PDB file of C-alpha atoms in Angstrom:
ATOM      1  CA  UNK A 213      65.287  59.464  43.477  1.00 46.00           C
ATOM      2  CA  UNK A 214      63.758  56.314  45.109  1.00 43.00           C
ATOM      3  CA  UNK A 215      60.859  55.703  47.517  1.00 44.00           C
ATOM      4  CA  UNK A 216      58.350  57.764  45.251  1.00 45.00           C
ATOM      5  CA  UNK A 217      54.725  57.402  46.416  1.00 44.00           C
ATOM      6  CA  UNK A 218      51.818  58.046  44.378  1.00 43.00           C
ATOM      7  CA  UNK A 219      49.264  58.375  46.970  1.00 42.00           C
ATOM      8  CA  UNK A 220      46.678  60.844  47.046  1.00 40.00           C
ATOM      9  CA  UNK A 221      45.966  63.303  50.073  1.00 40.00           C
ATOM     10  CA  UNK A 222      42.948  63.521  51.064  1.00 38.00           C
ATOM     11  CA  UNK A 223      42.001  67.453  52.492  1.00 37.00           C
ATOM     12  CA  UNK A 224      41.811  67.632  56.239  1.00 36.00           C
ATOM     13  CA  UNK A 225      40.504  70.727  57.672  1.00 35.00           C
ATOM     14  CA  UNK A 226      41.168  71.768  61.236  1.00 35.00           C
ATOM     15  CA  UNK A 227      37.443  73.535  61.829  1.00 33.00           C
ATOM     16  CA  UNK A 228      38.004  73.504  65.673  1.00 32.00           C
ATOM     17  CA  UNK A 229      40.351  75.751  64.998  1.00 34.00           C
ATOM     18  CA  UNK A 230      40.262  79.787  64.944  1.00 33.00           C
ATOM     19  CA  UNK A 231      41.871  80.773  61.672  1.00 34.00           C
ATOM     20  CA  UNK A 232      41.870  84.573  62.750  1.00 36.00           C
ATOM     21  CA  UNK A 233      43.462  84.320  66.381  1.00 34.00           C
ATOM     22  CA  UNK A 234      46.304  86.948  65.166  1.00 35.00           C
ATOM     23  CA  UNK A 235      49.354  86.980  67.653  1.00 35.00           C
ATOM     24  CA  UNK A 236      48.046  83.798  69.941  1.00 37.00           C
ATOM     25  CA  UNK A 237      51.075  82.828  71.869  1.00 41.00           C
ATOM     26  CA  UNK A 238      52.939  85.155  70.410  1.00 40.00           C
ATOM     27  CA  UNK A 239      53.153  83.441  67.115  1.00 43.00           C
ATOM     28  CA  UNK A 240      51.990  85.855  63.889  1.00 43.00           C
ATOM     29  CA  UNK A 241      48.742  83.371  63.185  1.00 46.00           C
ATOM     30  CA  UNK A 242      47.496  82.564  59.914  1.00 49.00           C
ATOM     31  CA  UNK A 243      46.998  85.002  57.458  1.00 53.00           C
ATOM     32  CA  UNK A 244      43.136  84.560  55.898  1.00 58.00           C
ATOM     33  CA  UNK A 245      43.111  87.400  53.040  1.00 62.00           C
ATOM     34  CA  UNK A 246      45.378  85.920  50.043  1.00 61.00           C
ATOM     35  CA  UNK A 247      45.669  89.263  47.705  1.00 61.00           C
ATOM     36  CA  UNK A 248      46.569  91.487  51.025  1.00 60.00           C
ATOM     37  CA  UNK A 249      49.621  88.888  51.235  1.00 61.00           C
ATOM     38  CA  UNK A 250      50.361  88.676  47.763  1.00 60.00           C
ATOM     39  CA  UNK A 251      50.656  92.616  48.224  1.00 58.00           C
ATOM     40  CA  UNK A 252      52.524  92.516  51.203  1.00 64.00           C
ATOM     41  CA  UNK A 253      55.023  89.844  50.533  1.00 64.00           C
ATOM     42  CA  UNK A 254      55.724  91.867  47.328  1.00 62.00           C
ATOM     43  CA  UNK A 255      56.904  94.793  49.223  1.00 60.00           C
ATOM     44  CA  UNK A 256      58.311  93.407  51.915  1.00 60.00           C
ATOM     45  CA  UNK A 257      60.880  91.093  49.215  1.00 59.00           C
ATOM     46  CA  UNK A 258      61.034  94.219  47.246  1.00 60.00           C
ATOM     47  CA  UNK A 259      60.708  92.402  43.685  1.00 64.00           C
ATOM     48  CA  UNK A 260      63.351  89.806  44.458  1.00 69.00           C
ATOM     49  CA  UNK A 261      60.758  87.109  45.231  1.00 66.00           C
ATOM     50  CA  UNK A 262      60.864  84.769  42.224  1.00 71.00           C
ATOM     51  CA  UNK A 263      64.709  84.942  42.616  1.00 84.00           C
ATOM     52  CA  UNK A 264      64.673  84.142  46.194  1.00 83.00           C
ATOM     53  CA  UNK A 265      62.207  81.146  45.826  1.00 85.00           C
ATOM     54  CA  UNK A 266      64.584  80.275  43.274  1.00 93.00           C
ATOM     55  CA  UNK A 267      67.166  80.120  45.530  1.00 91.00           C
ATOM     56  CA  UNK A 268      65.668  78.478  47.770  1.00 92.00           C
ATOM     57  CA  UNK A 269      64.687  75.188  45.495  1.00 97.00           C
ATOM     58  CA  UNK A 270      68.500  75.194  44.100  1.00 96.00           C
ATOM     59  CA  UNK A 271      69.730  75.314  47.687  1.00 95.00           C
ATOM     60  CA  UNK A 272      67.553  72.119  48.418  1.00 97.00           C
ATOM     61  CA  UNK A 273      68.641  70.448  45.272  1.00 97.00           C
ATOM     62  CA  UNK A 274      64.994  69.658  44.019  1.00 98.00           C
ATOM     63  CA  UNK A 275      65.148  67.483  41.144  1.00 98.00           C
ATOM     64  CA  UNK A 276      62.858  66.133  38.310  1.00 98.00           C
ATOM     65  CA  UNK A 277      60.892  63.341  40.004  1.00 98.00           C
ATOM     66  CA  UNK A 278      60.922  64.755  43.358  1.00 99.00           C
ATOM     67  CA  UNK A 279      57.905  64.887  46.135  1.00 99.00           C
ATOM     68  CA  UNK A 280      58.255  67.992  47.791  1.00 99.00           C
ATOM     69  CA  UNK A 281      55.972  69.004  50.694  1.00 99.00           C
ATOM     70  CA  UNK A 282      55.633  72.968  51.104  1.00 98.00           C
ATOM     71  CA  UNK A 283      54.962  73.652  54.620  1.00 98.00           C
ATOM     72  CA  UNK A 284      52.549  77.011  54.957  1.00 95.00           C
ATOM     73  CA  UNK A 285      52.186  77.295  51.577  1.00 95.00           C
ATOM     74  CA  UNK A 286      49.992  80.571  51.512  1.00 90.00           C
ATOM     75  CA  UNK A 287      49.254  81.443  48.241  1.00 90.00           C
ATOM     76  CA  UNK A 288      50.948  78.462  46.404  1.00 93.00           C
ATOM     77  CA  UNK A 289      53.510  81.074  44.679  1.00 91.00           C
ATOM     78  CA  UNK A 290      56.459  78.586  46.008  1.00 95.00           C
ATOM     79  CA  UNK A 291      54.639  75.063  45.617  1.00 97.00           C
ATOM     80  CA  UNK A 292      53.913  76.272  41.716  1.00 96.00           C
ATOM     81  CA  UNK A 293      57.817  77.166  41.492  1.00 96.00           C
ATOM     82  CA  UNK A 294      58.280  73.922  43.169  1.00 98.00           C
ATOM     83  CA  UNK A 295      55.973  72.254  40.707  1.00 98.00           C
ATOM     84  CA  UNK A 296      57.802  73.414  37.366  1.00 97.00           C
ATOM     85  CA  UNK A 297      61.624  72.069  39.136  1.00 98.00           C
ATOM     86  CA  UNK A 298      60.024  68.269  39.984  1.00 98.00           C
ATOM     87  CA  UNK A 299      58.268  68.301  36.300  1.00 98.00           C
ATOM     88  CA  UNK A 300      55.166  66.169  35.872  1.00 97.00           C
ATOM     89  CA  UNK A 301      57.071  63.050  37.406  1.00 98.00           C
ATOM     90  CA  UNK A 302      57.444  64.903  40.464  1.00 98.00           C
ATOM     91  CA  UNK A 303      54.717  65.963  42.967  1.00 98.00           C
ATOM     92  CA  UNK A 304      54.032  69.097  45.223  1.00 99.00           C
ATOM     93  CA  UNK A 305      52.047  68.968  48.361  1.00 99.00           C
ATOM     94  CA  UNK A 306      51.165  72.464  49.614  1.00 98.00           C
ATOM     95  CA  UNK A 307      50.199  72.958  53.220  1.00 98.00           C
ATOM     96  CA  UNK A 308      48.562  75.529  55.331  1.00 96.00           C
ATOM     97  CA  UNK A 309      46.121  76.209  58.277  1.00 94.00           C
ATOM     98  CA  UNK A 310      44.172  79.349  56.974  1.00 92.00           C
ATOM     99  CA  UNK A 311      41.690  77.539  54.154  1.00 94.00           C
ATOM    100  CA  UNK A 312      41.203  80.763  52.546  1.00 92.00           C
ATOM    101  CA  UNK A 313      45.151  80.261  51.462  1.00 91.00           C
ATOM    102  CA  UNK A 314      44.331  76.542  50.246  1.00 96.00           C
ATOM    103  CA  UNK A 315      41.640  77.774  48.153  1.00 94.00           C
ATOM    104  CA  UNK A 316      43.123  80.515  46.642  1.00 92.00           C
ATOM    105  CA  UNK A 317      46.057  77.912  45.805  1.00 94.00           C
ATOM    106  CA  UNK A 318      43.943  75.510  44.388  1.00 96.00           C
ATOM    107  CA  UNK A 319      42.540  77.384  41.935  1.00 94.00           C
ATOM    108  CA  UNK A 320      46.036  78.463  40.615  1.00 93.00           C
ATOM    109  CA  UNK A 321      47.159  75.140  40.578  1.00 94.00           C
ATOM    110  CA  UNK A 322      49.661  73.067  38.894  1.00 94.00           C
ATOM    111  CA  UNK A 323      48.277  69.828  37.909  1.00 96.00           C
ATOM    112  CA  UNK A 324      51.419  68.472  39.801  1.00 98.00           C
ATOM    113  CA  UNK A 325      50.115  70.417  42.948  1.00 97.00           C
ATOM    114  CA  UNK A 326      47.690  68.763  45.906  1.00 97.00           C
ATOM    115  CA  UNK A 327      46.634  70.929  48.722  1.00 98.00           C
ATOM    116  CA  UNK A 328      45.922  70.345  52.067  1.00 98.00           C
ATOM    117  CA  UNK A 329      44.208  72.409  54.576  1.00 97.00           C
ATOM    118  CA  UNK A 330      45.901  71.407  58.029  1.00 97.00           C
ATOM    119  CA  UNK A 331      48.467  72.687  60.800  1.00 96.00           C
ATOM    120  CA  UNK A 332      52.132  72.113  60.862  1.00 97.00           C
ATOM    121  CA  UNK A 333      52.250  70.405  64.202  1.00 96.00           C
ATOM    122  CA  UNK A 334      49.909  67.586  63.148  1.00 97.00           C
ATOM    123  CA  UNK A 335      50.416  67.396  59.455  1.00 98.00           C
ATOM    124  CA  UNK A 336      47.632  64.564  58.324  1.00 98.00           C
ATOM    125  CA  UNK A 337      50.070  62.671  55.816  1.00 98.00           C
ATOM    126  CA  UNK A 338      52.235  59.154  55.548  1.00 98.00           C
ATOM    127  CA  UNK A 339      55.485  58.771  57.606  1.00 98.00           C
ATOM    128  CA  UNK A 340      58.353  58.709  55.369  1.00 98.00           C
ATOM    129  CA  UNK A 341      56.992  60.242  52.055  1.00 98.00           C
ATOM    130  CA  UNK A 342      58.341  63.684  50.492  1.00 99.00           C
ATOM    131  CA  UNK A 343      62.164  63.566  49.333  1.00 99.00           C
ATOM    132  CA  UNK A 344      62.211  67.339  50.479  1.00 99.00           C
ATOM    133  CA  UNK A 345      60.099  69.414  53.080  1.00 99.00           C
ATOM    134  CA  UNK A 346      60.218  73.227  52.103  1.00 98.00           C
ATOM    135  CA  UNK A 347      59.297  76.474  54.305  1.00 97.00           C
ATOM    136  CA  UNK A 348      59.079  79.746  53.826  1.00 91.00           C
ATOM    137  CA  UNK A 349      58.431  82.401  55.941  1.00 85.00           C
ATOM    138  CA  UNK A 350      55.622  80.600  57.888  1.00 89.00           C
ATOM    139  CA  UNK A 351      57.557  79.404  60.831  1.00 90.00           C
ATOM    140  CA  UNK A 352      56.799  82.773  62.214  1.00 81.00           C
ATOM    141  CA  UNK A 353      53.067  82.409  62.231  1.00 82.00           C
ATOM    142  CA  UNK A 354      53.340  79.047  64.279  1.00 90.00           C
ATOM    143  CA  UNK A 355      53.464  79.523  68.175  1.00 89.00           C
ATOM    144  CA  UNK A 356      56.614  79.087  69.571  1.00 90.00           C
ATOM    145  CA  UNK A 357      55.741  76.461  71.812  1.00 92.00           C
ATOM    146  CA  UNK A 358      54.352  74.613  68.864  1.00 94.00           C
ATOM    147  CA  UNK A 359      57.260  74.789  66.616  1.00 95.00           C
ATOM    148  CA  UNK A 360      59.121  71.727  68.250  1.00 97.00           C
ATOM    149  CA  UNK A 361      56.004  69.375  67.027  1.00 98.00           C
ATOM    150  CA  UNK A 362      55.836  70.643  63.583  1.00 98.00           C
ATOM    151  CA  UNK A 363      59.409  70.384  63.234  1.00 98.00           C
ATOM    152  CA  UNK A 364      59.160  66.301  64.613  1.00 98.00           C
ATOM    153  CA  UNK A 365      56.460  66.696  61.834  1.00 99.00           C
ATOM    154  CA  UNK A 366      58.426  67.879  58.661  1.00 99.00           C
ATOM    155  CA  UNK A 367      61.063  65.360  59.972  1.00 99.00           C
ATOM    156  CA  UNK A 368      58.469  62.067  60.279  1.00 99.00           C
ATOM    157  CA  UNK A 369      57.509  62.614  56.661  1.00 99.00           C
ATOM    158  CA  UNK A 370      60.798  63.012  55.279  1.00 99.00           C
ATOM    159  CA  UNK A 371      62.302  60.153  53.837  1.00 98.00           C
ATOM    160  CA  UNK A 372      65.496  58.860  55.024  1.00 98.00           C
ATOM    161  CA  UNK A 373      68.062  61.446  53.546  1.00 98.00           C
ATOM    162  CA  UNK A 374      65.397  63.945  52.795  1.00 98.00           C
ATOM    163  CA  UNK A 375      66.487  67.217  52.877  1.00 98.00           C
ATOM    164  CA  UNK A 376      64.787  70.352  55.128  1.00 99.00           C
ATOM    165  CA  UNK A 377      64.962  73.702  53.795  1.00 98.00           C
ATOM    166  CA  UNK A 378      63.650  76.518  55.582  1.00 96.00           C
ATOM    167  CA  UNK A 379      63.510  80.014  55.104  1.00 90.00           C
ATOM    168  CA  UNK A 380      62.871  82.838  57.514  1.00 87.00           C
ATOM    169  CA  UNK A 381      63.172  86.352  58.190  1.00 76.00           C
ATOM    170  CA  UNK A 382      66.041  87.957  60.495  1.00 66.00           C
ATOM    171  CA  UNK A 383      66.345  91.678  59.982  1.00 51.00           C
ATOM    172  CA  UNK A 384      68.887  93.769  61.107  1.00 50.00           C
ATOM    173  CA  UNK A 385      67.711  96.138  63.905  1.00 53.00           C
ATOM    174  CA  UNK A 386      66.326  99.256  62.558  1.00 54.00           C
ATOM    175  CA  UNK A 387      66.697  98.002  59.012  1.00 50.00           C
ATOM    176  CA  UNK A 388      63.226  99.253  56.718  1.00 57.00           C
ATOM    177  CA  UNK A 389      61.988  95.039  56.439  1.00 53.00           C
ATOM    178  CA  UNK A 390      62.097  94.918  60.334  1.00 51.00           C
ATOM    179  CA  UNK A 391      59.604  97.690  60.696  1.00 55.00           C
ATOM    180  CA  UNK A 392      57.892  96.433  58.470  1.00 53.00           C
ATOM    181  CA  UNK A 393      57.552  92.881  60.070  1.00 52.00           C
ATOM    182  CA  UNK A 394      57.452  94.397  63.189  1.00 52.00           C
ATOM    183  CA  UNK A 395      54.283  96.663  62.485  1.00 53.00           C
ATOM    184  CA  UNK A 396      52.395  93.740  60.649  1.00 50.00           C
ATOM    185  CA  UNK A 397      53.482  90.224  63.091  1.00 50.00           C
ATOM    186  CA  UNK A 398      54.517  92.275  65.722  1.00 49.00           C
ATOM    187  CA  UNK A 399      56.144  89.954  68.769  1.00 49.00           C
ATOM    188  CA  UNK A 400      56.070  86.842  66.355  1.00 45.00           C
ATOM    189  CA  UNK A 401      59.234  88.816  64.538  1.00 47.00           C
ATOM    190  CA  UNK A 402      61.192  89.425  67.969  1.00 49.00           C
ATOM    191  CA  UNK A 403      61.340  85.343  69.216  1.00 51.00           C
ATOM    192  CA  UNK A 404      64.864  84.578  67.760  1.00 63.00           C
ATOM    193  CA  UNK A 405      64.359  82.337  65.063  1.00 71.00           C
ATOM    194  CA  UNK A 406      67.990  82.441  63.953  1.00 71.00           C
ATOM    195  CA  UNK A 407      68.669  81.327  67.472  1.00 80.00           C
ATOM    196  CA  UNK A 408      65.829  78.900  68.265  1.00 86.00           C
ATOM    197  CA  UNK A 409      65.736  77.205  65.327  1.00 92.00           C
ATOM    198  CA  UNK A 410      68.733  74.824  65.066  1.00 95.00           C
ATOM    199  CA  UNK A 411      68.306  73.246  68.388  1.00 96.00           C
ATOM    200  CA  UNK A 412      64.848  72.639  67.645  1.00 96.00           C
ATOM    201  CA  UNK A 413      65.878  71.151  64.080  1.00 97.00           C
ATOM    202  CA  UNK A 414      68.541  69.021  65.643  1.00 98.00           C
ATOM    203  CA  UNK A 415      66.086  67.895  68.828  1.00 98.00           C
ATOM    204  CA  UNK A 416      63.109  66.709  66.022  1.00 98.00           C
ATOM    205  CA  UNK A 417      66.499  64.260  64.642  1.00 98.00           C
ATOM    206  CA  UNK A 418      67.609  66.748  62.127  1.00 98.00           C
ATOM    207  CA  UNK A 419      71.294  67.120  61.108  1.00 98.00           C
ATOM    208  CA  UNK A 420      72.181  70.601  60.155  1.00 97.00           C
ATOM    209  CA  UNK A 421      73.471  71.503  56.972  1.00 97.00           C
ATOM    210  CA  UNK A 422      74.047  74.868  55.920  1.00 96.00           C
ATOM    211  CA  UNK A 423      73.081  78.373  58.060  1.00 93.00           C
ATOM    212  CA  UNK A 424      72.988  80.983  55.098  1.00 90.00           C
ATOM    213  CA  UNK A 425      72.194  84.433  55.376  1.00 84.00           C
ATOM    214  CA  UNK A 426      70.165  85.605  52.387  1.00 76.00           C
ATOM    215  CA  UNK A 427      68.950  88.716  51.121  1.00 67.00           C
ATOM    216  CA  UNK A 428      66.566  91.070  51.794  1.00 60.00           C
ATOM    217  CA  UNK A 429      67.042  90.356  55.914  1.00 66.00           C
ATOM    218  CA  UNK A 430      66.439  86.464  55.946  1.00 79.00           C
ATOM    219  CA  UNK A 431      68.402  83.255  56.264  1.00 88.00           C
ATOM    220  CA  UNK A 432      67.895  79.630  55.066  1.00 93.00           C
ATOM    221  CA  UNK A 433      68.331  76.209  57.021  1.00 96.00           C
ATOM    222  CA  UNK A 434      69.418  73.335  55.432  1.00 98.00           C
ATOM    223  CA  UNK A 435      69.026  70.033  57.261  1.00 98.00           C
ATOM    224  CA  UNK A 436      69.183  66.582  56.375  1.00 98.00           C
ATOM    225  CA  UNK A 437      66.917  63.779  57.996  1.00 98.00           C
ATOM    226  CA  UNK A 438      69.931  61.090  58.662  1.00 98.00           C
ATOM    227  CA  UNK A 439      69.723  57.504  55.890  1.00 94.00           C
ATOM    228  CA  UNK A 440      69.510  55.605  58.819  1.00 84.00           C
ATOM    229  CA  UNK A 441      67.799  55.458  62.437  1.00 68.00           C
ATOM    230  CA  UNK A 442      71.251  54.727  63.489  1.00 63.00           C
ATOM    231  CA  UNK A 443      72.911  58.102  62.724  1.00 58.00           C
ATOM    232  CA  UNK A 444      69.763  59.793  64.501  1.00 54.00           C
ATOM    233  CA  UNK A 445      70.285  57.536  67.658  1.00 55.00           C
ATOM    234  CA  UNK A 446      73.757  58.067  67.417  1.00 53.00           C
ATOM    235  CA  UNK A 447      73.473  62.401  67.872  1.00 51.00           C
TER     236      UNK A 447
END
């Protein structure tokens, strides 16, 4: 891959900010207790979660070399993943608004692995600088009304023909992930995200890829930021 940068991100920390505001705007918040989510996450993927992660960094076609920026990055389980794919060559920027997530990722770091405390809408890094932007079931925990920023975001520092890959939750009604969801991010689960989320992709200059469906009750979004500002003028 070309257009590698070796720069090194400095840690911004949003401190204005109120890391515990729970459903705000109806998005889920951040989550500020890392071994309650490594629990929950756990049950809620039902043991399938290295496999889906896995799936995830195939279906982006991560590659040795790679800068990959993992947008909500919790606990770091996915930017460490991430990490062994891109090998040493490659680097792994993890992202995420609640600090107490961005510590407890630091200190199971890959050395391949920076971390930076921040938000998605106003992500505090170059223009033009990951070959892939990764998230995965965070999208949820950003207020809808914010969602369109951090998706101009993830799509100002992609490279040209960077690739998007998001994952997020869609449960059938009545299905046992939904209540689930439902009893721990309450409204945040019930905002269409299936539906939303194209348009939003394709509005930030996005070109849609790939809609899968996924197991247990989730779906990935594959979109590509176009080679040229042409093609995105051109929509």
């Amino acid at each position: 891959m070309s257009h590698k940068h070796n720069h090194k991100h400095q840690t911004h920390s949003h401190q204005g900010h109120d890391h515990d505001h729970g459903h705000h705007d109806h998005g889920a918040g951040t989550i500020d207790h890392p071994r309650a989510y490594e629990v929950l996450i756990s049950l809620i993927l039902a043991g399938r979660r290295r496999r889906l992660y896995t799936q995830m960094i195939d279906r982006a076609g991560m590659t040795p070399g790679d800068h990959v920026l993992d947008v909500g990055c919790g606990t770091g389980y996915l930017t460490r993943l991430i990490a062994d794919r891109v090998t040493p060559s490659g680097q792994v920027t993890g992202l995420d608004a609640a600090p107490a997530m961005i510590d407890y990722s630091r200190r199971h770091a890959a050395a391949n692995c920076t971390y930076v405390t921040a938000e998605a809408q106003q992500i505090p890094l170059p223009d033009k600088s990951y070959d892939v932007v990764v998230s995965s079931f965070a999208l949820h925990h950003i207020a809808p009304t914010a969602r369109a920023a951090s998706l101009r975001e993830m799509f100002r520092v992609l490279r040209p023909g960077g690739r998007l890959l998001i994952a997020e939750f869609r449960p059938a009604e009545g299905h046992p992930v939904e209540r689930w969801l439902n009893a721990f991010f309450g409204h945040a689960m019930r905002t269409g995200l299936r539906e939303s989320l194209p348009p939003l992709a394709t509005e930030a200059g996005f070109h849609i890829d790939t809609i899968t469906k996924t197991q247990p009750a989730a779906f990935h979004l594959l979109a590509v930021r176009p080679a040229t500002d042409r093609e995105t003028a051109s929509r």
